[in-house]
Tab-separated table of N, CA, C and O in Angstrom:
chain	number	residue	atom	x	y	z
A	1	MET	N	129.896	-2.589	-105.768
A	1	MET	CA	128.812	-1.219	-104.960
A	1	MET	C	128.339	-1.223	-104.627
A	1	MET	O	127.043	-2.720	-104.259
A	2	ASP	N	128.022	-0.869	-102.558
A	2	ASP	CA	127.406	-0.809	-102.194
A	2	ASP	C	126.309	-1.474	-102.253
A	2	ASP	O	125.666	-0.070	-102.695
A	3	SER	N	125.070	-1.363	-101.712
A	3	SER	CA	123.757	-1.555	-102.245
A	3	SER	C	123.224	-0.002	-101.222
A	3	SER	O	123.624	-0.324	-99.599
A	4	ILE	N	122.427	0.841	-101.403
A	4	ILE	CA	121.899	1.954	-100.620
A	4	ILE	C	120.505	1.658	-99.856
A	4	ILE	O	119.989	1.976	-101.807
A	5	PHE	N	119.568	1.317	-98.885
A	5	PHE	CA	118.647	1.224	-98.846
A	5	PHE	C	117.730	2.935	-97.544
A	5	PHE	O	118.867	3.382	-96.842
A	6	ARG	N	116.987	3.273	-98.513
A	6	ARG	CA	116.106	3.815	-98.044
A	6	ARG	C	115.315	4.098	-96.926
A	6	ARG	O	114.165	3.280	-97.752
A	7	ILE	N	115.226	3.577	-95.268
A	7	ILE	CA	114.764	3.930	-95.046
A	7	ILE	C	113.609	5.112	-94.540
A	7	ILE	O	113.841	6.494	-93.849
A	8	ALA	N	112.464	4.699	-95.014
A	8	ALA	CA	110.749	5.069	-94.521
A	8	ALA	C	110.198	5.579	-93.439
A	8	ALA	O	111.500	4.236	-92.082
A	9	ALA	N	109.972	6.150	-92.048
A	9	ALA	CA	109.750	5.946	-91.752
A	9	ALA	C	108.618	4.749	-90.729
A	9	ALA	O	108.790	4.811	-89.725
A	10	GLN	N	108.012	4.246	-92.478
A	10	GLN	CA	106.575	3.439	-92.416
A	10	GLN	C	107.243	1.931	-92.085
A	10	GLN	O	106.926	1.280	-92.776
A	11	SER	N	109.455	2.026	-92.137
A	11	SER	CA	109.855	0.581	-92.935
A	11	SER	C	109.581	-0.358	-92.190
A	11	SER	O	109.253	0.202	-90.400
A	12	ASN	N	109.188	-1.536	-91.640
A	12	ASN	CA	109.416	-2.403	-91.479
A	12	ASN	C	110.715	-2.900	-90.546
A	12	ASN	O	111.597	-3.402	-91.849
A	13	HIS	N	111.047	-3.060	-89.443
A	13	HIS	CA	111.798	-2.963	-88.598
A	13	HIS	C	112.652	-4.554	-88.770
A	13	HIS	O	113.988	-4.788	-89.939
A	14	ARG	N	111.961	-5.304	-88.475
A	14	ARG	CA	112.447	-7.038	-89.228
A	14	ARG	C	112.709	-7.153	-90.293
A	14	ARG	O	113.218	-8.081	-90.698
A	15	TYR	N	111.328	-6.741	-91.561
A	15	TYR	CA	111.577	-6.783	-93.020
A	15	TYR	C	113.586	-6.655	-93.505
A	15	TYR	O	114.104	-7.292	-94.333
A	16	VAL	N	113.606	-5.167	-92.754
A	16	VAL	CA	114.964	-4.993	-93.433
A	16	VAL	C	116.081	-5.441	-92.569
A	16	VAL	O	117.580	-5.537	-93.028
A	17	GLY	N	116.152	-6.316	-91.418
A	17	GLY	CA	116.666	-5.996	-90.832
A	17	GLY	C	117.141	-8.449	-91.659
A	17	GLY	O	118.515	-7.850	-91.888
A	18	GLU	N	115.987	-8.201	-91.738
A	18	GLU	CA	116.518	-9.658	-92.598
A	18	GLU	C	117.268	-8.840	-94.054
A	18	GLU	O	117.990	-9.194	-94.666
A	19	LEU	N	117.026	-8.005	-94.251
A	19	LEU	CA	117.818	-7.469	-96.023
A	19	LEU	C	119.011	-7.100	-95.577
A	19	LEU	O	120.236	-8.101	-96.147
A	20	ILE	N	118.795	-6.411	-94.303
A	20	ILE	CA	120.554	-6.347	-94.244
A	20	ILE	C	121.522	-8.249	-93.612
A	20	ILE	O	122.767	-7.793	-94.614
A	21	VAL	N	120.798	-8.569	-92.974
A	21	VAL	CA	121.083	-9.826	-92.706
A	21	VAL	C	122.241	-10.280	-94.411
A	21	VAL	O	123.304	-11.319	-94.029
A	22	SER	N	120.688	-11.079	-94.763
A	22	SER	CA	120.933	-11.078	-96.266
A	22	SER	C	122.304	-10.320	-97.631
A	22	SER	O	123.072	-11.580	-97.355
A	23	SER	N	122.245	-9.887	-97.034
A	23	SER	CA	123.260	-8.677	-97.512
A	23	SER	C	124.512	-8.851	-97.274
A	23	SER	O	125.917	-9.191	-98.210
A	24	LEU	N	124.744	-8.643	-95.896
A	24	LEU	CA	125.835	-9.430	-95.173
A	24	LEU	C	126.261	-10.347	-95.031
A	24	LEU	O	127.892	-10.741	-95.666
A	25	LEU	N	125.386	-11.790	-95.230
A	25	LEU	CA	126.246	-12.732	-95.757
A	25	LEU	C	126.708	-12.961	-96.226
A	25	LEU	O	127.147	-13.967	-97.486
A	26	ALA	N	125.982	-12.579	-97.819
A	26	ALA	CA	126.370	-11.918	-99.077
A	26	ALA	C	127.837	-11.042	-99.100
A	26	ALA	O	128.042	-12.014	-100.156
A	27	ASP	N	128.811	-11.208	-98.380
A	27	ASP	CA	129.338	-10.160	-97.879
A	27	ASP	C	129.274	-9.185	-98.983
A	27	ASP	O	130.446	-8.218	-99.295
A	28	GLU	N	128.023	-8.951	-99.105
A	28	GLU	CA	128.258	-7.129	-99.295
A	28	GLU	C	127.472	-6.329	-98.486
A	28	GLU	O	126.320	-5.515	-97.811
A	29	PRO	N	128.745	-4.822	-98.201
A	29	PRO	CA	128.414	-4.481	-97.048
A	29	PRO	C	127.031	-3.590	-97.703
A	29	PRO	O	126.695	-3.308	-98.731
A	30	MET	N	126.418	-2.653	-96.908
A	30	MET	CA	125.517	-1.979	-97.072
A	30	MET	C	125.385	-0.603	-96.457
A	30	MET	O	125.085	-0.245	-95.137
A	31	ILE	N	124.237	-0.045	-97.098
A	31	ILE	CA	124.394	1.541	-96.496
A	31	ILE	C	122.343	1.858	-96.537
A	31	ILE	O	122.057	1.462	-97.391
A	32	LEU	N	122.590	2.149	-94.889
A	32	LEU	CA	120.765	2.879	-95.374
A	32	LEU	C	121.243	4.588	-94.769
A	32	LEU	O	122.055	4.569	-94.473
A	33	GLN	N	120.031	5.591	-95.797
A	33	GLN	CA	120.404	6.422	-96.097
A	33	GLN	C	118.470	6.586	-95.053
A	33	GLN	O	117.450	6.223	-95.514
A	34	ALA	N	118.896	7.478	-94.087
A	34	ALA	CA	117.767	7.673	-93.797
A	34	ALA	C	117.210	9.318	-93.729
A	34	ALA	O	117.935	10.143	-93.187
A	35	ILE	N	116.381	9.981	-93.648
A	35	ILE	CA	115.919	11.898	-93.209
A	35	ILE	C	114.908	11.530	-92.687
A	35	ILE	O	113.812	11.244	-92.662
A	36	GLY	N	115.318	11.894	-91.129
A	36	GLY	CA	114.180	12.188	-90.100
A	36	GLY	C	114.350	11.529	-89.336
A	36	GLY	O	114.943	10.701	-88.875
A	37	VAL	N	113.938	12.335	-87.735
A	37	VAL	CA	114.489	10.538	-86.812
A	37	VAL	C	113.145	9.601	-85.992
A	37	VAL	O	114.329	8.398	-86.144
A	38	LYS	N	112.168	9.652	-86.324
A	38	LYS	CA	111.419	8.489	-86.530
A	38	LYS	C	112.264	6.964	-88.172
A	38	LYS	O	112.254	6.463	-87.909
A	39	ALA	N	112.573	7.179	-89.504
A	39	ALA	CA	113.398	6.679	-90.092
A	39	ALA	C	114.785	6.532	-90.072
A	39	ALA	O	114.537	4.938	-90.010
A	40	VAL	N	115.240	7.847	-89.080
A	40	VAL	CA	116.611	7.116	-88.174
A	40	VAL	C	116.957	5.787	-87.147
A	40	VAL	O	117.058	4.836	-86.813
A	41	TYR	N	115.214	6.577	-86.744
A	41	TYR	CA	115.393	4.898	-85.415
A	41	TYR	C	115.078	3.695	-86.188
A	41	TYR	O	115.431	2.789	-85.791
A	42	GLN	N	114.543	4.033	-87.354
A	42	GLN	CA	113.492	2.488	-88.008
A	42	GLN	C	115.526	2.176	-88.274
A	42	GLN	O	115.229	0.072	-87.675
A	43	ALA	N	116.457	2.748	-88.891
A	43	ALA	CA	116.915	1.558	-89.345
A	43	ALA	C	118.234	2.013	-88.187
A	43	ALA	O	118.389	0.101	-87.861
A	44	VAL	N	117.789	2.219	-86.858
A	44	VAL	CA	119.057	1.603	-85.941
A	44	VAL	C	118.405	0.402	-84.997
A	44	VAL	O	119.142	-1.298	-85.175
A	45	LYS	N	116.817	0.432	-85.753
A	45	LYS	CA	115.914	-1.204	-84.926
A	45	LYS	C	115.899	-1.881	-86.078
A	45	LYS	O	116.389	-3.764	-85.601
A	46	ALA	N	116.688	-1.824	-87.673
A	46	ALA	CA	117.554	-2.521	-88.275
A	46	ALA	C	118.130	-3.230	-88.311
A	46	ALA	O	118.204	-4.503	-88.311
A	47	THR	N	118.799	-2.533	-87.390
A	47	THR	CA	120.362	-3.406	-87.871
A	47	THR	C	120.719	-3.499	-86.151
A	47	THR	O	120.969	-4.508	-86.877
A	48	ALA	N	119.993	-3.128	-85.802
A	48	ALA	CA	120.344	-3.881	-84.503
A	48	ALA	C	119.343	-5.503	-83.714
A	48	ALA	O	119.622	-6.426	-84.187
A	49	THR	N	117.845	-5.082	-84.593
A	49	THR	CA	117.827	-6.938	-85.242
A	49	THR	C	118.911	-7.643	-85.686
A	49	THR	O	118.943	-8.689	-85.489
A	50	ALA	N	119.120	-7.127	-87.204
A	50	ALA	CA	119.430	-7.923	-87.657
A	50	ALA	C	121.810	-8.211	-87.165
A	50	ALA	O	121.157	-9.661	-87.316
A	51	ASN	N	122.078	-7.634	-86.052
A	51	ASN	CA	122.651	-8.372	-85.550
A	51	ASN	C	122.732	-9.182	-84.634
A	51	ASN	O	123.411	-10.123	-84.147
A	52	ASP	N	121.196	-9.177	-83.551
A	52	ASP	CA	120.792	-9.798	-82.715
A	52	ASP	C	120.835	-11.606	-83.442
A	52	ASP	O	121.304	-12.546	-82.749
A	53	ALA	N	120.208	-11.540	-84.952
A	53	ALA	CA	120.053	-13.001	-85.381
A	53	ALA	C	121.857	-12.856	-86.338
A	53	ALA	O	121.967	-13.978	-86.053
A	54	LEU	N	122.682	-11.956	-86.075
A	54	LEU	CA	123.784	-12.241	-86.409
A	54	LEU	C	125.283	-12.597	-85.315
A	54	LEU	O	125.361	-13.377	-85.834
A	55	GLN	N	124.972	-12.491	-84.174
A	55	GLN	CA	125.159	-13.306	-83.376
A	55	GLN	C	125.550	-14.352	-83.117
A	55	GLN	O	125.641	-15.330	-82.092
A	56	ALA	N	123.488	-14.861	-83.864
A	56	ALA	CA	123.861	-16.354	-83.205
A	56	ALA	C	124.701	-17.700	-84.253
A	56	ALA	O	125.395	-18.445	-83.876
A	57	GLN	N	125.305	-16.579	-85.283
A	57	GLN	CA	126.355	-17.069	-86.378
A	57	GLN	C	128.008	-16.610	-85.289
A	57	GLN	O	128.473	-16.875	-86.571
A	58	ASN	N	127.607	-16.281	-84.690
A	58	ASN	CA	129.537	-15.870	-84.421
A	58	ASN	C	129.876	-14.865	-84.688
A	58	ASN	O	130.651	-13.837	-85.812
A	59	GLY	N	128.662	-13.924	-85.671
A	59	GLY	CA	128.681	-12.336	-86.160
A	59	GLY	C	128.300	-11.580	-85.715
A	59	GLY	O	127.722	-11.384	-84.953
A	60	SER	N	129.009	-9.510	-86.147
A	60	SER	CA	128.299	-8.900	-85.473
A	60	SER	C	128.817	-7.696	-86.809
A	60	SER	O	129.551	-7.993	-87.206
A	61	ILE	N	128.118	-7.068	-86.820
A	61	ILE	CA	127.884	-5.468	-87.146
A	61	ILE	C	128.711	-3.943	-86.782
A	61	ILE	O	127.926	-4.377	-85.429
A	62	VAL	N	128.893	-4.087	-87.953
A	62	VAL	CA	129.957	-2.921	-87.282
A	62	VAL	C	128.935	-1.836	-87.880
A	62	VAL	O	129.392	-1.749	-89.482
A	63	MET	N	128.491	-1.089	-87.578
A	63	MET	CA	127.820	0.622	-87.962
A	63	MET	C	129.020	2.136	-88.013
A	63	MET	O	129.158	2.962	-86.942
A	64	THR	N	129.207	1.719	-89.139
A	64	THR	CA	129.028	3.591	-89.599
A	64	THR	C	128.789	4.752	-89.867
A	64	THR	O	128.201	4.991	-91.054
A	65	PRO	N	128.052	6.108	-89.085
A	65	PRO	CA	126.766	7.165	-89.177
A	65	PRO	C	128.031	7.969	-89.850
A	65	PRO	O	129.497	8.029	-89.528
A	66	GLY	N	128.005	8.086	-90.370
A	66	GLY	CA	127.176	9.868	-91.199
A	66	GLY	C	126.400	10.955	-91.941
A	66	GLY	O	125.261	9.904	-91.917
A	67	PHE	N	127.330	11.895	-92.798
A	67	PHE	CA	125.495	12.815	-92.858
A	67	PHE	C	126.042	12.297	-94.731
A	67	PHE	O	127.276	12.609	-95.665
A	68	CYS	N	125.259	13.130	-95.513
A	68	CYS	CA	125.101	13.396	-97.060
A	68	CYS	C	123.797	14.211	-97.499
A	68	CYS	O	123.292	13.807	-96.494
A	69	ASP	N	123.868	15.696	-98.285
A	69	ASP	CA	123.315	15.598	-98.574
A	69	ASP	C	122.749	15.074	-99.651
A	69	ASP	O	122.755	13.972	-100.764
A	70	VAL	N	120.988	15.386	-100.184
A	70	VAL	CA	120.263	14.295	-100.799
A	70	VAL	C	119.355	15.577	-100.986
A	70	VAL	O	118.791	16.985	-100.520
A	71	ASP	N	119.233	15.387	-103.169
A	71	ASP	CA	118.647	16.331	-103.473
A	71	ASP	C	117.293	15.637	-103.659
A	71	ASP	O	117.156	14.862	-104.073
A	72	ILE	N	115.821	16.419	-102.915
A	72	ILE	CA	114.315	16.301	-103.355
A	72	ILE	C	114.269	17.291	-103.888
A	72	ILE	O	113.064	17.942	-103.508
A	73	ASP	N	113.170	16.199	-104.570
A	73	ASP	CA	112.676	17.308	-105.386
A	73	ASP	C	113.536	18.548	-105.588
A	73	ASP	O	112.084	20.116	-105.287
A	74	GLY	N	114.438	19.697	-105.740
A	74	GLY	CA	114.703	20.806	-105.793
A	74	GLY	C	115.467	20.770	-104.833
A	74	GLY	O	115.868	22.287	-104.952
A	75	GLU	N	115.067	20.260	-103.511
A	75	GLU	CA	115.644	20.396	-101.852
A	75	GLU	C	116.285	19.604	-101.312
A	75	GLU	O	116.629	18.754	-101.903
A	76	ILE	N	117.995	19.888	-101.690
A	76	ILE	CA	118.554	19.885	-100.706
A	76	ILE	C	117.789	19.914	-99.362
A	76	ILE	O	118.443	20.515	-98.151
A	77	ARG	N	118.443	18.483	-98.850
A	77	ARG	CA	118.160	17.349	-97.081
A	77	ARG	C	119.253	16.921	-96.447
A	77	ARG	O	120.134	16.791	-97.756
A	78	THR	N	119.327	17.423	-95.669
A	78	THR	CA	120.841	16.319	-94.779
A	78	THR	C	120.087	15.636	-94.446
A	78	THR	O	118.699	15.208	-93.260
A	79	ALA	N	120.759	14.107	-94.820
A	79	ALA	CA	119.975	12.074	-94.231
A	79	ALA	C	121.812	12.014	-93.901
A	79	ALA	O	122.658	12.249	-93.986
A	80	VAL	N	121.083	11.077	-92.412
A	80	VAL	CA	122.039	10.092	-92.175
A	80	VAL	C	122.537	8.981	-92.859
A	80	VAL	O	121.562	7.576	-93.608
A	81	ARG	N	123.244	8.296	-92.646
A	81	ARG	CA	124.794	7.746	-93.856
A	81	ARG	C	124.738	6.596	-92.551
A	81	ARG	O	125.576	6.702	-92.054
A	82	PHE	N	124.004	5.662	-92.916
A	82	PHE	CA	124.719	4.196	-92.252
A	82	PHE	C	125.357	3.176	-92.980
A	82	PHE	O	124.733	2.853	-93.125
A	83	THR	N	126.403	3.025	-92.921
A	83	THR	CA	127.672	2.028	-93.605
A	83	THR	C	126.915	0.482	-92.929
A	83	THR	O	128.010	0.535	-91.076
A	84	LEU	N	126.945	-0.716	-93.014
A	84	LEU	CA	127.295	-1.775	-92.553
A	84	LEU	C	127.939	-3.189	-92.785
A	84	LEU	O	127.536	-2.767	-94.099
A	85	THR	N	128.461	-3.498	-91.742
A	85	THR	CA	130.109	-4.368	-92.514
A	85	THR	C	129.508	-6.133	-91.328
A	85	THR	O	129.795	-5.345	-90.309
A	86	LEU	N	130.222	-6.608	-91.695
A	86	LEU	CA	130.319	-7.366	-90.960
A	86	LEU	C	131.800	-8.312	-90.968
A	86	LEU	O	132.200	-7.911	-91.636
A	87	VAL	N	131.318	-8.194	-89.147
A	87	VAL	CA	132.841	-8.538	-88.734
A	87	VAL	C	132.624	-9.962	-88.243
A	87	VAL	O	131.280	-9.989	-87.950
A	88	SER	N	133.146	-11.399	-87.923
A	88	SER	CA	133.356	-12.357	-87.922
A	88	SER	C	133.836	-12.486	-86.068
A	88	SER	O	135.088	-11.989	-85.628
A	89	ALA	N	133.918	-12.532	-84.616
A	89	ALA	CA	134.545	-13.881	-83.977
A	89	ALA	C	136.102	-14.212	-84.557
A	89	ALA	O	135.654	-15.535	-85.915
A	90	PRO	N	136.824	-14.612	-83.739
A	90	PRO	CA	138.685	-15.404	-84.272
A	90	PRO	C	137.154	-16.538	-84.171
A	90	PRO	O	136.674	-17.585	-82.956
A	91	GLY	N	137.611	-17.492	-85.086
A	91	GLY	CA	136.780	-18.648	-85.797
A	91	GLY	C	135.999	-18.540	-85.720
A	91	GLY	O	134.540	-19.986	-85.655
A	92	GLY	N	134.661	-17.844	-86.190
A	92	GLY	CA	133.729	-18.067	-86.000
A	92	GLY	C	132.789	-18.067	-88.038
A	92	GLY	O	133.904	-18.604	-88.433
A	93	ALA	N	131.650	-17.965	-87.116
A	93	ALA	CA	131.406	-19.110	-88.760
A	93	ALA	C	130.528	-17.330	-89.890
A	93	ALA	O	130.718	-17.497	-91.750
A	94	ALA	N	130.100	-16.607	-89.001
A	94	ALA	CA	130.644	-15.228	-89.998
A	94	ALA	C	131.484	-14.929	-90.915
A	94	ALA	O	132.543	-15.300	-91.208
């Protein structure tokens, strides 16, 4: 099962980026879920940070966006969900 990480506006993008790298290198696809523009921005920054780290190992992240409904205290909210997978360059180490 894929790991789902809920990203908040206050999330540290460097820390989340490290989690993304660890998860993807363990061959575990990851899902980032965010509600609100600031949280979505943190998710994108974390993915960019992780992608930069993985490029040093000839890897790259494929980010597939989507929407999902989330029940928060009885209120249905729409979240942006990013599914992250690792791809490696031909002959790469990732």
